[in-house]
Amino acid sequence: MTARRHTVLLTLVGPPLCGVLLACMVMAAWVGVGLPLAKGETWFTIQQVPPVAGASFTSGQPDQVQFFLVVGNDSRDPNGVGLGDAIHVIAVNPGAKAASIIDIPRDTSVGGGGKVNSILANGGLGQFTQTISNFVGVPIKFSITTNFAGFTDMVDEFGGIDVNVQEPMHDQDSGTDFDPGLQKLNGPGALAFSRDRHSFSAGDISRTANQGYLIISALQNVQQRAVGAGGVLNLLGNLGRHVQMENVSFQELYRLSRLVLTIDPANIKNVVIPTGGGSGTNLSPGAGIDGLFADFRDDGVLQSH
Amino acid sequence: MQLVVIAVAAGLLVMAVVIFFLARSDDGGSSGPIKKSVSGNVQLTLAGVQNANAGAPATFGDDAASQIMTAVGQYVDRGLVVPVKTGKPATDVSGLFDAGTQAAIQGPDKDVLFESGTPALTGDFKPAAEPVIITALSDGNGQFVLATATFAYRADAGVEGGTLNTARTIALTFTPENGEWKITGYDVSLTRQGAQAEGSTTSTVKK
């Protein structure tokens, strides 16, 4: 009698109970994974929105390796172009978010001729760019140069550059008077930092490396100040007032600037080319330079240097 | 009688002068479109223009500033306000952007750049914006080639469970394309707090 009552109960209650359980499982699945119902309508949704998010984009940013040339010249005339005394080929690899700087000492003899720095004064920025492009073996897209007044004004208008000075620099000729440690350099100070070769046993090689290091420090300063998109335009205005440019528009500079500002300075290598003895004070390209240039040329990132 | 006529005439004259000056202060003369709100939904005005000159000093013109402000207003209305009011994705916004930006605004950036996926409104919707600052860059020839409009936007939306607060800091960079200023780059950061923001204690399953 008891067993029969259980059977009747199961017969009556079982199917509806299973149906309810099945419906609950299906609904749970819909809620959990957001499966749409027929006709594309969502029956159950959990509507929560992410608390923070960001989006940043610049149209036309380069996606290939970019090579460009930055040259400091020694003209004291605010409108003049003198000897190319600070020569730096910069490569930016957008995919790797990395960059490299090849520093070329001013006394380097290129192609068996005299010092490379005179080509800027005698042939102009176009010829100088072509010479450096042939020497390094990379297609230099554009180049910029600035003189003493342009450089100091540019740094002062930027508000100075914080630089971590590695070694004592006390040199009357260039005007340095820096102890090791973090220093805020104004325009004349940054120029002195770039010109000092007497404070180092390696002379001009250390000076040339310092110039590349100053470029990286400047980038770090811009990143730390978080200038934003409008601030980048102000920086480009500052740059434009104090440099001569070849083969580049401000739109292109803006796109490149936005890209460079995403690169961690730790991912930028700064290498002075190897040099050997030459005639007089000339420096001839040294052993291993072909390997350095090949490493630089392939993707703009120095893997083995 | 004459005194009454003179008094009435003088009164009318004073009223006319007051109305004239009030109207002037509303419209702002020739730069009216810049001083008036460019949005139908939010008080969105121009705070000022900073000229970044790469060459000789040049001033960004009122017409160009007005064009950019109009585009900013359309971006806010179509991209941020209307989607919340209608519950539908932003429409008619692609024309504000240049050709190189079209793919990006359809990608993952879409949900940050434009309002989308927010819960349905069950209460008030109060959008607001800070005045816009334009920074414009002229090249060595004095031609303006880039301009960035920077502003902050926030909205309080009554949704199930309370109020959802949304805040965006927005920088839209424009460049001339076929005679029109188009958005060629953007930086938008988005913060949400309150009801139905992930991580908050309220959540709702809606049917």
Short mmCIF file of C-alpha atoms in Angstrom, two decimals:
data_model
loop_
_atom_site.label_atom_id
_atom_site.label_comp_id
_atom_site.label_asym_id
_atom_site.label_seq_id
_atom_site.Cartn_x
_atom_site.Cartn_y
_atom_site.Cartn_z
CA MET A 1 0.00 0.00 0.00
CA THR A 2 2.85 2.39 0.92
CA ALA A 3 4.85 1.45 -2.19
CA ARG A 4 1.80 2.03 -4.41
CA ARG A 5 1.28 5.50 -2.86
CA HIS A 6 4.94 6.41 -3.64
CA THR A 7 4.53 5.26 -7.25
CA VAL A 8 1.40 7.39 -7.68
CA LEU A 9 3.17 10.38 -6.13
CA LEU A 10 6.18 9.97 -8.41
CA THR A 11 3.95 9.59 -11.44
CA LEU A 12 2.06 12.74 -10.58
CA VAL A 13 4.93 14.99 -9.35
CA GLY A 14 7.98 13.61 -11.19
CA PRO A 15 7.48 14.96 -14.74
CA PRO A 16 6.59 18.53 -13.65
CA LEU A 17 9.51 18.54 -11.19
CA CYS A 18 11.95 17.41 -13.89
CA GLY A 19 10.57 20.08 -16.21
CA VAL A 20 11.09 22.79 -13.63
CA LEU A 21 14.65 21.58 -12.91
CA LEU A 22 15.44 21.47 -16.64
CA ALA A 23 14.04 24.97 -17.15
CA CYS A 24 16.15 26.26 -14.26
CA MET A 25 19.28 24.70 -15.77
CA VAL A 26 18.59 26.20 -19.18
CA MET A 27 17.93 29.63 -17.67
CA ALA A 28 21.11 29.39 -15.62
CA ALA A 29 23.01 28.57 -18.79
CA TRP A 30 21.51 31.57 -20.57
CA VAL A 31 22.29 33.88 -17.69
CA GLY A 32 25.78 32.45 -17.31
CA VAL A 33 26.95 32.51 -20.88
CA GLY A 34 24.54 34.99 -22.38
CA LEU A 35 23.13 32.66 -25.05
CA PRO A 36 20.66 34.54 -27.21
CA LEU A 37 17.21 33.20 -27.69
CA ALA A 38 15.54 32.66 -31.00
CA LYS A 39 14.91 35.79 -33.11
CA GLY A 40 18.07 37.39 -31.69
CA GLU A 41 16.46 38.59 -28.47
CA THR A 42 18.13 38.29 -25.09
CA TRP A 43 15.81 37.14 -22.39
CA PHE A 44 18.06 37.47 -19.36
CA THR A 45 21.01 39.81 -19.14
CA ILE A 46 23.31 40.89 -16.37
CA GLN A 47 24.04 44.50 -17.19
CA GLN A 48 27.24 45.59 -15.56
CA VAL A 49 29.69 47.98 -17.15
CA PRO A 50 33.47 48.04 -16.69
CA PRO A 51 34.59 50.63 -14.11
CA VAL A 52 37.60 51.96 -16.00
CA ALA A 53 38.78 51.84 -19.58
CA GLY A 54 40.92 53.81 -21.99
CA ALA A 55 41.26 54.30 -25.72
CA SER A 56 44.04 55.99 -27.59
CA PHE A 57 44.65 56.14 -31.32
CA THR A 58 46.46 58.24 -33.88
CA SER A 59 45.57 57.88 -37.51
CA GLY A 60 48.39 57.17 -39.95
CA GLN A 61 50.96 56.15 -37.37
CA PRO A 62 53.87 54.35 -39.01
CA ASP A 63 53.79 50.58 -38.71
CA GLN A 64 57.23 50.01 -40.26
CA VAL A 65 60.65 50.80 -38.81
CA GLN A 66 61.43 54.51 -39.09
CA PHE A 67 64.96 55.89 -39.36
CA PHE A 68 65.62 59.58 -38.84
CA LEU A 69 68.59 61.82 -38.21
CA VAL A 70 69.05 64.34 -35.42
CA VAL A 71 72.02 66.70 -35.71
CA GLY A 72 73.34 69.38 -33.40
CA ASN A 73 75.44 71.93 -35.24
CA ASP A 74 77.94 74.42 -33.84
CA SER A 75 76.66 77.63 -35.42
CA ARG A 76 76.52 80.58 -33.02
CA ASP A 77 74.36 82.44 -35.54
CA PRO A 78 70.73 81.85 -34.48
CA ASN A 79 69.81 81.38 -38.15
CA GLY A 80 72.94 79.56 -39.23
CA VAL A 81 73.96 75.96 -39.79
CA GLY A 82 77.52 75.05 -38.88
CA LEU A 83 79.52 71.88 -38.40
CA GLY A 84 77.47 68.78 -37.59
CA ASP A 85 79.00 68.07 -34.22
CA ALA A 86 76.32 65.87 -32.63
CA ILE A 87 75.17 63.17 -35.04
CA HIS A 88 72.54 60.62 -34.08
CA VAL A 89 70.62 58.18 -36.27
CA ILE A 90 67.48 57.06 -34.48
CA ALA A 91 65.46 53.97 -35.37
CA VAL A 92 61.97 53.38 -34.04
CA ASN A 93 60.35 49.97 -34.30
CA PRO A 94 56.57 50.40 -33.82
CA GLY A 95 55.85 46.69 -33.45
CA ALA A 96 58.51 46.06 -30.84
CA LYS A 97 57.85 49.36 -29.06
CA ALA A 98 61.63 49.79 -29.04
CA ALA A 99 64.18 52.18 -30.45
CA SER A 100 67.91 52.50 -30.99
CA ILE A 101 70.28 55.41 -31.29
CA ILE A 102 73.49 55.14 -33.28
CA ASP A 103 75.87 57.90 -32.22
CA ILE A 104 78.51 59.02 -34.73
CA PRO A 105 81.47 61.03 -33.38
CA ARG A 106 81.92 64.29 -35.25
CA ASP A 107 85.51 63.47 -36.23
CA THR A 108 84.56 60.27 -38.01
CA SER A 109 85.93 60.03 -41.51
CA VAL A 110 83.28 58.74 -43.88
CA GLY A 111 84.08 57.33 -47.30
CA GLY A 112 87.76 58.10 -47.03
CA GLY A 113 87.18 61.84 -46.92
CA GLY A 114 87.64 64.34 -44.12
CA LYS A 115 85.60 64.68 -40.98
CA VAL A 116 81.93 64.02 -41.53
CA ASN A 117 80.83 67.09 -39.56
CA SER A 118 82.00 69.48 -42.31
CA ILE A 119 79.54 68.06 -44.83
CA LEU A 120 76.64 69.71 -43.01
CA ALA A 121 78.29 73.12 -43.09
CA ASN A 122 79.37 72.81 -46.72
CA GLY A 123 76.59 70.78 -48.33
CA GLY A 124 73.53 71.45 -46.21
CA LEU A 125 71.19 69.13 -44.39
CA GLY A 126 70.08 67.25 -47.50
CA GLN A 127 73.57 66.22 -48.53
CA PHE A 128 74.53 65.47 -44.97
CA THR A 129 71.49 63.22 -44.53
CA GLN A 130 72.33 61.34 -47.73
CA THR A 131 75.92 60.87 -46.58
CA ILE A 132 74.88 59.44 -43.22
CA SER A 133 72.20 57.30 -44.86
CA ASN A 134 74.81 55.75 -47.18
CA PHE A 135 77.30 55.32 -44.35
CA VAL A 136 74.91 53.48 -42.02
CA GLY A 137 73.03 51.75 -44.83
CA VAL A 138 69.53 52.71 -43.74
CA PRO A 139 66.85 54.79 -45.47
CA ILE A 140 66.68 57.95 -43.40
CA LYS A 141 63.18 59.28 -43.75
CA PHE A 142 63.79 62.77 -42.44
CA SER A 143 66.30 64.85 -40.55
CA ILE A 144 66.40 67.84 -38.23
CA THR A 145 69.21 70.07 -37.06
CA THR A 146 69.53 72.81 -34.48
CA ASN A 147 72.27 75.24 -33.52
CA PHE A 148 73.45 76.58 -30.16
CA ALA A 149 70.72 79.22 -29.77
CA GLY A 150 68.00 76.93 -31.06
CA PHE A 151 69.00 74.15 -28.68
CA THR A 152 69.23 76.31 -25.56
CA ASP A 153 65.97 78.14 -26.30
CA MET A 154 64.19 74.87 -27.00
CA VAL A 155 65.32 73.34 -23.69
CA ASP A 156 64.46 76.50 -21.74
CA GLU A 157 60.99 76.73 -23.28
CA PHE A 158 60.47 73.08 -22.40
CA GLY A 159 61.27 73.94 -18.81
CA GLY A 160 64.63 72.19 -18.55
CA ILE A 161 65.57 68.52 -18.65
CA ASP A 162 66.18 66.28 -15.64
CA VAL A 163 69.33 64.28 -16.35
CA ASN A 164 71.04 61.71 -14.17
CA VAL A 165 74.69 62.75 -14.46
CA GLN A 166 76.86 59.63 -14.31
CA GLU A 167 80.32 61.10 -13.69
CA PRO A 168 81.65 64.40 -12.32
CA MET A 169 81.60 67.02 -15.08
CA HIS A 170 83.60 70.15 -14.36
CA ASP A 171 84.94 71.72 -17.53
CA GLN A 172 85.55 75.40 -18.21
CA ASP A 173 85.53 75.04 -22.00
CA SER A 174 82.03 73.63 -22.23
CA GLY A 175 80.78 75.23 -19.02
CA THR A 176 79.85 72.08 -17.12
CA ASP A 177 79.87 72.07 -13.34
CA PHE A 178 77.84 69.01 -12.43
CA ASP A 179 78.26 66.47 -9.68
CA PRO A 180 76.97 62.96 -10.26
CA GLY A 181 73.26 62.52 -9.60
CA LEU A 182 70.00 63.94 -10.82
CA GLN A 183 70.43 67.45 -12.21
CA LYS A 184 67.88 69.76 -13.75
CA LEU A 185 69.61 71.26 -16.76
CA ASN A 186 68.42 74.51 -18.27
CA GLY A 187 69.23 75.38 -21.88
CA PRO A 188 72.85 76.46 -21.39
CA GLY A 189 73.37 73.58 -18.94
CA ALA A 190 72.05 71.01 -21.42
CA LEU A 191 74.28 72.50 -24.12
CA ALA A 192 77.30 72.30 -21.83
CA PHE A 193 76.42 68.69 -20.96
CA SER A 194 76.31 67.88 -24.69
CA ARG A 195 79.65 69.58 -25.42
CA ASP A 196 81.84 68.43 -22.54
CA ARG A 197 84.58 66.02 -23.67
CA HIS A 198 87.32 67.00 -21.23
CA SER A 199 85.69 65.44 -18.18
CA PHE A 200 86.10 61.91 -19.58
CA SER A 201 89.07 59.73 -20.37
CA ALA A 202 87.33 58.59 -23.55
CA GLY A 203 86.90 62.21 -24.63
CA ASP A 204 84.68 62.67 -27.65
CA ILE A 205 83.36 59.09 -27.50
CA SER A 206 81.89 59.73 -24.03
CA ARG A 207 80.59 63.10 -25.15
CA THR A 208 78.85 61.53 -28.13
CA ALA A 209 77.29 58.86 -25.91
CA ASN A 210 76.09 61.58 -23.52
CA GLN A 211 74.31 63.33 -26.37
CA GLY A 212 72.33 60.17 -27.09
CA TYR A 213 71.65 59.78 -23.39
CA LEU A 214 70.30 63.35 -23.29
CA ILE A 215 67.83 62.48 -26.05
CA ILE A 216 66.58 59.52 -24.01
CA SER A 217 66.37 61.68 -20.88
CA ALA A 218 64.33 64.27 -22.79
CA LEU A 219 61.87 61.57 -23.84
CA GLN A 220 61.63 60.37 -20.25
CA ASN A 221 60.92 63.95 -19.12
CA VAL A 222 58.11 64.36 -21.63
CA GLN A 223 56.57 61.07 -20.56
CA GLN A 224 56.79 61.96 -16.87
CA ARG A 225 55.13 65.30 -17.44
CA ALA A 226 52.20 63.56 -19.16
CA VAL A 227 51.66 66.48 -21.49
CA GLY A 228 48.70 64.93 -23.29
CA ALA A 229 47.72 65.40 -26.92
CA GLY A 230 47.56 69.21 -26.67
CA GLY A 231 50.94 69.26 -24.96
CA VAL A 232 52.45 67.34 -27.86
CA LEU A 233 51.31 70.12 -30.19
CA ASN A 234 52.97 72.68 -27.93
CA LEU A 235 56.18 70.63 -28.00
CA LEU A 236 56.06 70.43 -31.78
CA GLY A 237 55.58 74.20 -31.94
CA ASN A 238 58.63 74.59 -29.73
CA LEU A 239 60.60 72.19 -31.91
CA GLY A 240 59.53 73.89 -35.12
CA ARG A 241 60.66 77.31 -33.92
CA HIS A 242 64.16 76.09 -33.14
CA VAL A 243 65.15 73.48 -35.73
CA GLN A 244 65.53 73.12 -39.45
CA MET A 245 63.67 70.12 -40.84
CA GLU A 246 64.05 68.15 -44.07
CA ASN A 247 61.38 65.95 -45.67
CA VAL A 248 58.87 65.88 -42.85
CA SER A 249 55.52 67.54 -42.15
CA PHE A 250 54.16 68.39 -38.74
CA GLN A 251 51.42 65.80 -39.15
CA GLU A 252 54.10 63.15 -39.66
CA LEU A 253 56.05 64.46 -36.69
CA TYR A 254 52.89 64.33 -34.59
CA ARG A 255 52.23 60.72 -35.52
CA LEU A 256 55.82 59.74 -34.84
CA SER A 257 55.86 61.67 -31.55
CA ARG A 258 52.75 59.87 -30.35
CA LEU A 259 54.40 56.58 -31.19
CA VAL A 260 57.70 57.43 -29.53
CA LEU A 261 55.89 58.55 -26.38
CA THR A 262 54.62 54.99 -25.95
CA ILE A 263 58.15 53.56 -25.89
CA ASP A 264 59.70 52.75 -22.53
CA PRO A 265 63.09 54.51 -22.37
CA ALA A 266 64.47 51.24 -21.01
CA ASN A 267 63.80 49.81 -24.47
CA ILE A 268 66.06 52.32 -26.18
CA LYS A 269 69.68 51.37 -26.76
CA ASN A 270 72.29 54.07 -27.23
CA VAL A 271 75.50 52.93 -28.92
CA VAL A 272 78.49 54.91 -30.21
CA ILE A 273 79.99 53.45 -33.39
CA PRO A 274 83.40 51.81 -32.97
CA THR A 275 86.23 53.96 -34.27
CA GLY A 276 89.94 53.50 -34.82
CA GLY A 277 92.89 55.75 -35.54
CA GLY A 278 92.86 57.87 -38.65
CA SER A 279 94.94 60.56 -40.21
CA GLY A 280 95.43 63.58 -37.96
CA THR A 281 92.47 63.93 -35.64
CA ASN A 282 90.21 61.99 -37.97
CA LEU A 283 88.62 58.81 -36.68
CA SER A 284 88.22 55.91 -39.05
CA PRO A 285 85.31 53.48 -38.68
CA GLY A 286 86.48 50.75 -36.34
CA ALA A 287 86.30 46.98 -36.28
CA GLY A 288 82.82 45.59 -35.86
CA ILE A 289 81.04 48.54 -37.41
CA ASP A 290 79.53 46.41 -40.19
CA GLY A 291 78.00 44.08 -37.63
CA LEU A 292 76.61 47.02 -35.67
CA PHE A 293 75.05 48.56 -38.75
CA ALA A 294 73.60 45.20 -39.85
CA ASP A 295 72.04 44.73 -36.41
CA PHE A 296 70.62 48.25 -36.60
CA ARG A 297 69.46 47.97 -40.19
CA ASP A 298 67.35 44.82 -40.01
CA ASP A 299 64.65 45.97 -37.60
CA GLY A 300 65.95 49.11 -35.92
CA VAL A 301 66.48 47.23 -32.67
CA LEU A 302 70.00 46.41 -31.49
CA GLN A 303 69.84 42.82 -30.32
CA SER A 304 73.55 41.98 -30.12
CA HIS A 305 75.04 45.34 -29.19
CA MET B 1 0.43 114.48 -19.79
CA GLN B 2 3.68 115.42 -21.53
CA LEU B 3 5.64 114.26 -18.49
CA VAL B 4 3.92 110.87 -18.65
CA VAL B 5 4.77 110.50 -22.35
CA ILE B 6 8.41 111.44 -21.71
CA ALA B 7 8.62 109.05 -18.77
CA VAL B 8 7.18 106.17 -20.81
CA ALA B 9 9.47 106.95 -23.75
CA ALA B 10 12.50 107.08 -21.46
CA GLY B 11 11.46 103.81 -19.85
CA LEU B 12 11.10 102.15 -23.24
CA LEU B 13 14.50 103.48 -24.27
CA VAL B 14 16.15 102.09 -21.16
CA MET B 15 14.47 98.71 -21.73
CA ALA B 16 15.66 98.67 -25.34
CA VAL B 17 19.22 99.40 -24.28
CA VAL B 18 19.11 96.66 -21.62
CA ILE B 19 17.66 94.14 -24.08
CA PHE B 20 20.30 95.11 -26.67
CA PHE B 21 23.19 94.49 -24.28
CA LEU B 22 21.67 91.28 -22.91
CA ALA B 23 21.28 89.95 -26.45
CA ARG B 24 24.88 90.89 -27.25
CA SER B 25 26.22 89.09 -24.20
CA ASP B 26 24.23 85.97 -25.17
CA ASP B 27 25.43 85.82 -28.73
CA GLY B 28 28.94 87.07 -28.19
CA GLY B 29 29.05 89.03 -31.43
CA SER B 30 30.94 87.47 -34.32
CA SER B 31 32.28 84.63 -32.19
CA GLY B 32 28.77 83.65 -31.13
CA PRO B 33 28.95 80.00 -32.15
CA ILE B 34 32.02 79.58 -29.97
CA LYS B 35 30.49 81.07 -26.85
CA LYS B 36 27.11 79.38 -27.22
CA SER B 37 26.76 75.73 -26.33
CA VAL B 38 27.45 73.51 -29.33
CA SER B 39 25.46 70.65 -27.88
CA GLY B 40 21.71 70.32 -27.73
CA ASN B 41 21.98 68.26 -24.58
CA VAL B 42 24.95 69.58 -22.62
CA GLN B 43 26.29 73.04 -21.86
CA LEU B 44 29.41 72.72 -24.01
CA THR B 45 31.36 75.89 -24.64
CA LEU B 46 34.85 76.94 -25.63
CA ALA B 47 37.13 77.92 -22.76
CA GLY B 48 39.91 79.21 -24.97
CA VAL B 49 42.37 78.59 -27.77
CA GLN B 50 46.11 78.09 -27.30
CA ASN B 51 48.20 78.77 -30.39
CA ALA B 52 51.28 76.57 -30.78
CA ASN B 53 53.25 78.21 -33.56
CA ALA B 54 56.11 76.36 -35.22
CA GLY B 55 56.88 79.51 -37.18
CA ALA B 56 55.83 83.12 -36.98
CA PRO B 57 53.00 83.93 -34.55
CA ALA B 58 49.61 82.97 -35.97
CA THR B 59 46.13 82.94 -34.48
CA PHE B 60 43.66 80.12 -34.90
CA GLY B 61 40.61 81.67 -36.55
CA ASP B 62 37.10 81.81 -35.14
CA ASP B 63 35.73 79.91 -38.14
CA ALA B 64 38.11 77.01 -37.59
CA ALA B 65 37.41 77.00 -33.86
CA SER B 66 33.68 76.99 -34.59
CA GLN B 67 34.06 74.05 -36.96
CA ILE B 68 35.91 72.08 -34.32
CA MET B 69 33.44 73.00 -31.61
CA THR B 70 30.56 71.93 -33.84
CA ALA B 71 32.24 68.56 -34.36
CA VAL B 72 32.83 68.22 -30.62
CA GLY B 73 29.17 68.97 -29.98
CA GLN B 74 28.10 66.35 -32.51
CA TYR B 75 30.45 63.82 -30.96
CA VAL B 76 28.98 64.45 -27.49
CA ASP B 77 25.37 64.43 -28.67
CA ARG B 78 25.54 61.47 -31.03
CA GLY B 79 28.23 59.45 -29.32
CA LEU B 80 27.63 59.99 -25.62
CA VAL B 81 24.15 61.33 -24.94
CA VAL B 82 21.80 59.81 -27.49
CA PRO B 83 22.94 56.20 -26.90
CA VAL B 84 22.02 56.50 -23.22
CA LYS B 85 18.69 58.11 -23.95
CA THR B 86 17.71 55.61 -26.62
CA GLY B 87 19.51 52.51 -25.39
CA LYS B 88 20.93 52.09 -28.88
CA PRO B 89 24.52 52.31 -30.19
CA ALA B 90 25.88 55.60 -31.45
CA THR B 91 25.01 56.37 -35.04
CA ASP B 92 26.08 58.95 -37.57
CA VAL B 93 29.45 59.53 -35.94
CA SER B 94 31.86 58.11 -38.52
CA GLY B 95 31.71 61.30 -40.58
CA LEU B 96 33.40 63.17 -37.74
CA PHE B 97 36.56 61.05 -38.15
CA ASP B 98 39.16 60.95 -40.91
CA ALA B 99 39.71 58.00 -43.21
CA GLY B 100 42.59 56.53 -41.21
CA THR B 101 40.52 56.38 -38.04
CA GLN B 102 37.47 54.54 -39.37
CA ALA B 103 38.65 51.01 -38.56
CA ALA B 104 39.77 51.96 -35.05
CA ILE B 105 36.43 53.47 -34.05
CA GLN B 106 34.70 50.23 -35.01
CA GLY B 107 37.09 48.14 -32.93
CA PRO B 108 37.56 47.71 -29.20
CA ASP B 109 37.92 51.49 -28.72
CA LYS B 110 34.27 51.90 -29.69
CA ASP B 111 32.92 51.17 -26.22
CA VAL B 112 35.21 53.77 -24.64
CA LEU B 113 34.92 56.41 -27.30
CA PHE B 114 31.15 56.17 -27.43
CA GLU B 115 28.58 55.27 -24.81
CA SER B 116 27.33 51.75 -25.26
CA GLY B 117 26.09 48.85 -23.24
CA THR B 118 24.95 50.97 -20.34
CA PRO B 119 21.96 49.77 -18.38
CA ALA B 120 18.56 51.06 -19.34
CA LEU B 121 17.55 54.35 -17.80
CA THR B 122 15.05 54.09 -14.98
CA GLY B 123 15.54 57.60 -13.64
CA ASP B 124 17.03 60.96 -14.53
CA PHE B 125 19.93 61.38 -16.95
CA LYS B 126 22.14 64.39 -16.26
CA PRO B 127 25.07 64.92 -18.63
CA ALA B 128 27.52 67.79 -18.12
CA ALA B 129 30.83 68.94 -19.61
CA GLU B 130 33.67 71.24 -18.70
CA PRO B 131 34.50 73.99 -21.22
CA VAL B 132 36.68 72.89 -24.12
CA ILE B 133 40.30 73.97 -24.55
CA ILE B 134 41.63 73.95 -28.11
CA THR B 135 45.36 73.78 -28.76
CA ALA B 136 46.18 74.47 -32.39
CA LEU B 137 49.53 73.96 -34.15
CA SER B 138 50.60 76.10 -37.10
CA ASP B 139 53.50 75.10 -39.33
CA GLY B 140 56.38 77.26 -40.51
CA ASN B 141 54.10 78.95 -43.05
CA GLY B 142 51.48 79.88 -40.48
CA GLN B 143 49.02 77.23 -41.70
CA PHE B 144 47.19 75.43 -38.92
CA VAL B 145 47.68 71.73 -39.46
CA LEU B 146 46.57 70.11 -36.21
CA ALA B 147 44.29 71.02 -33.32
CA THR B 148 43.35 69.19 -30.16
CA ALA B 149 40.10 69.74 -28.27
CA THR B 150 40.38 68.70 -24.63
CA PHE B 151 37.53 68.54 -22.16
CA ALA B 152 35.93 66.51 -19.40
CA TYR B 153 32.49 64.97 -19.66
CA ARG B 154 30.43 63.34 -16.95
CA ALA B 155 26.94 61.92 -16.68
CA ASP B 156 24.76 60.69 -13.87
CA ALA B 157 22.23 58.12 -15.02
CA GLY B 158 19.41 56.75 -12.91
CA VAL B 159 19.44 53.01 -13.44
CA GLU B 160 18.05 50.06 -11.57
CA GLY B 161 19.73 49.96 -8.18
CA GLY B 162 20.72 53.63 -8.02
CA THR B 163 22.82 56.09 -9.97
CA LEU B 164 25.58 55.21 -12.41
CA ASN B 165 28.23 57.95 -12.58
CA THR B 166 30.28 58.07 -15.75
CA ALA B 167 33.26 60.35 -16.29
CA ARG B 168 35.41 60.77 -19.37
CA THR B 169 38.48 62.88 -20.03
CA ILE B 170 38.57 63.44 -23.75
CA ALA B 171 41.19 64.76 -26.15
CA LEU B 172 40.18 64.79 -29.81
CA THR B 173 42.89 65.72 -32.30
CA PHE B 174 41.74 67.21 -35.59
CA THR B 175 43.44 67.74 -38.92
CA PRO B 176 42.10 69.34 -42.10
CA GLU B 177 40.83 66.77 -44.61
CA ASN B 178 39.24 68.02 -47.81
CA GLY B 179 38.58 71.40 -46.27
CA GLU B 180 36.99 70.08 -43.09
CA TRP B 181 38.50 69.48 -39.68
CA LYS B 182 38.24 65.76 -38.96
CA ILE B 183 39.25 63.76 -35.92
CA THR B 184 42.56 62.06 -36.67
CA GLY B 185 43.36 60.84 -33.18
CA TYR B 186 41.84 60.52 -29.74
CA ASP B 187 42.67 59.84 -26.13
CA VAL B 188 39.73 58.95 -23.94
CA SER B 189 39.81 57.64 -20.41
CA LEU B 190 36.61 56.37 -18.86
CA THR B 191 35.63 55.84 -15.24
CA ARG B 192 32.34 54.46 -13.97
CA GLN B 193 31.15 54.31 -10.40
CA GLY B 194 27.94 53.46 -8.60
CA ALA B 195 25.04 51.28 -9.53
CA GLN B 196 25.82 48.54 -12.04
CA ALA B 197 29.49 49.40 -12.40
CA GLU B 198 31.52 46.22 -12.16
CA GLY B 199 32.88 45.75 -8.68
CA SER B 200 30.08 47.69 -7.04
CA THR B 201 27.74 45.90 -4.69
CA THR B 202 24.65 46.36 -6.77
CA SER B 203 23.82 44.08 -9.63
CA THR B 204 20.63 43.37 -11.42
CA VAL B 205 19.29 40.60 -13.53
CA LYS B 206 16.79 42.10 -15.87
CA LYS B 207 14.04 40.42 -17.75
#
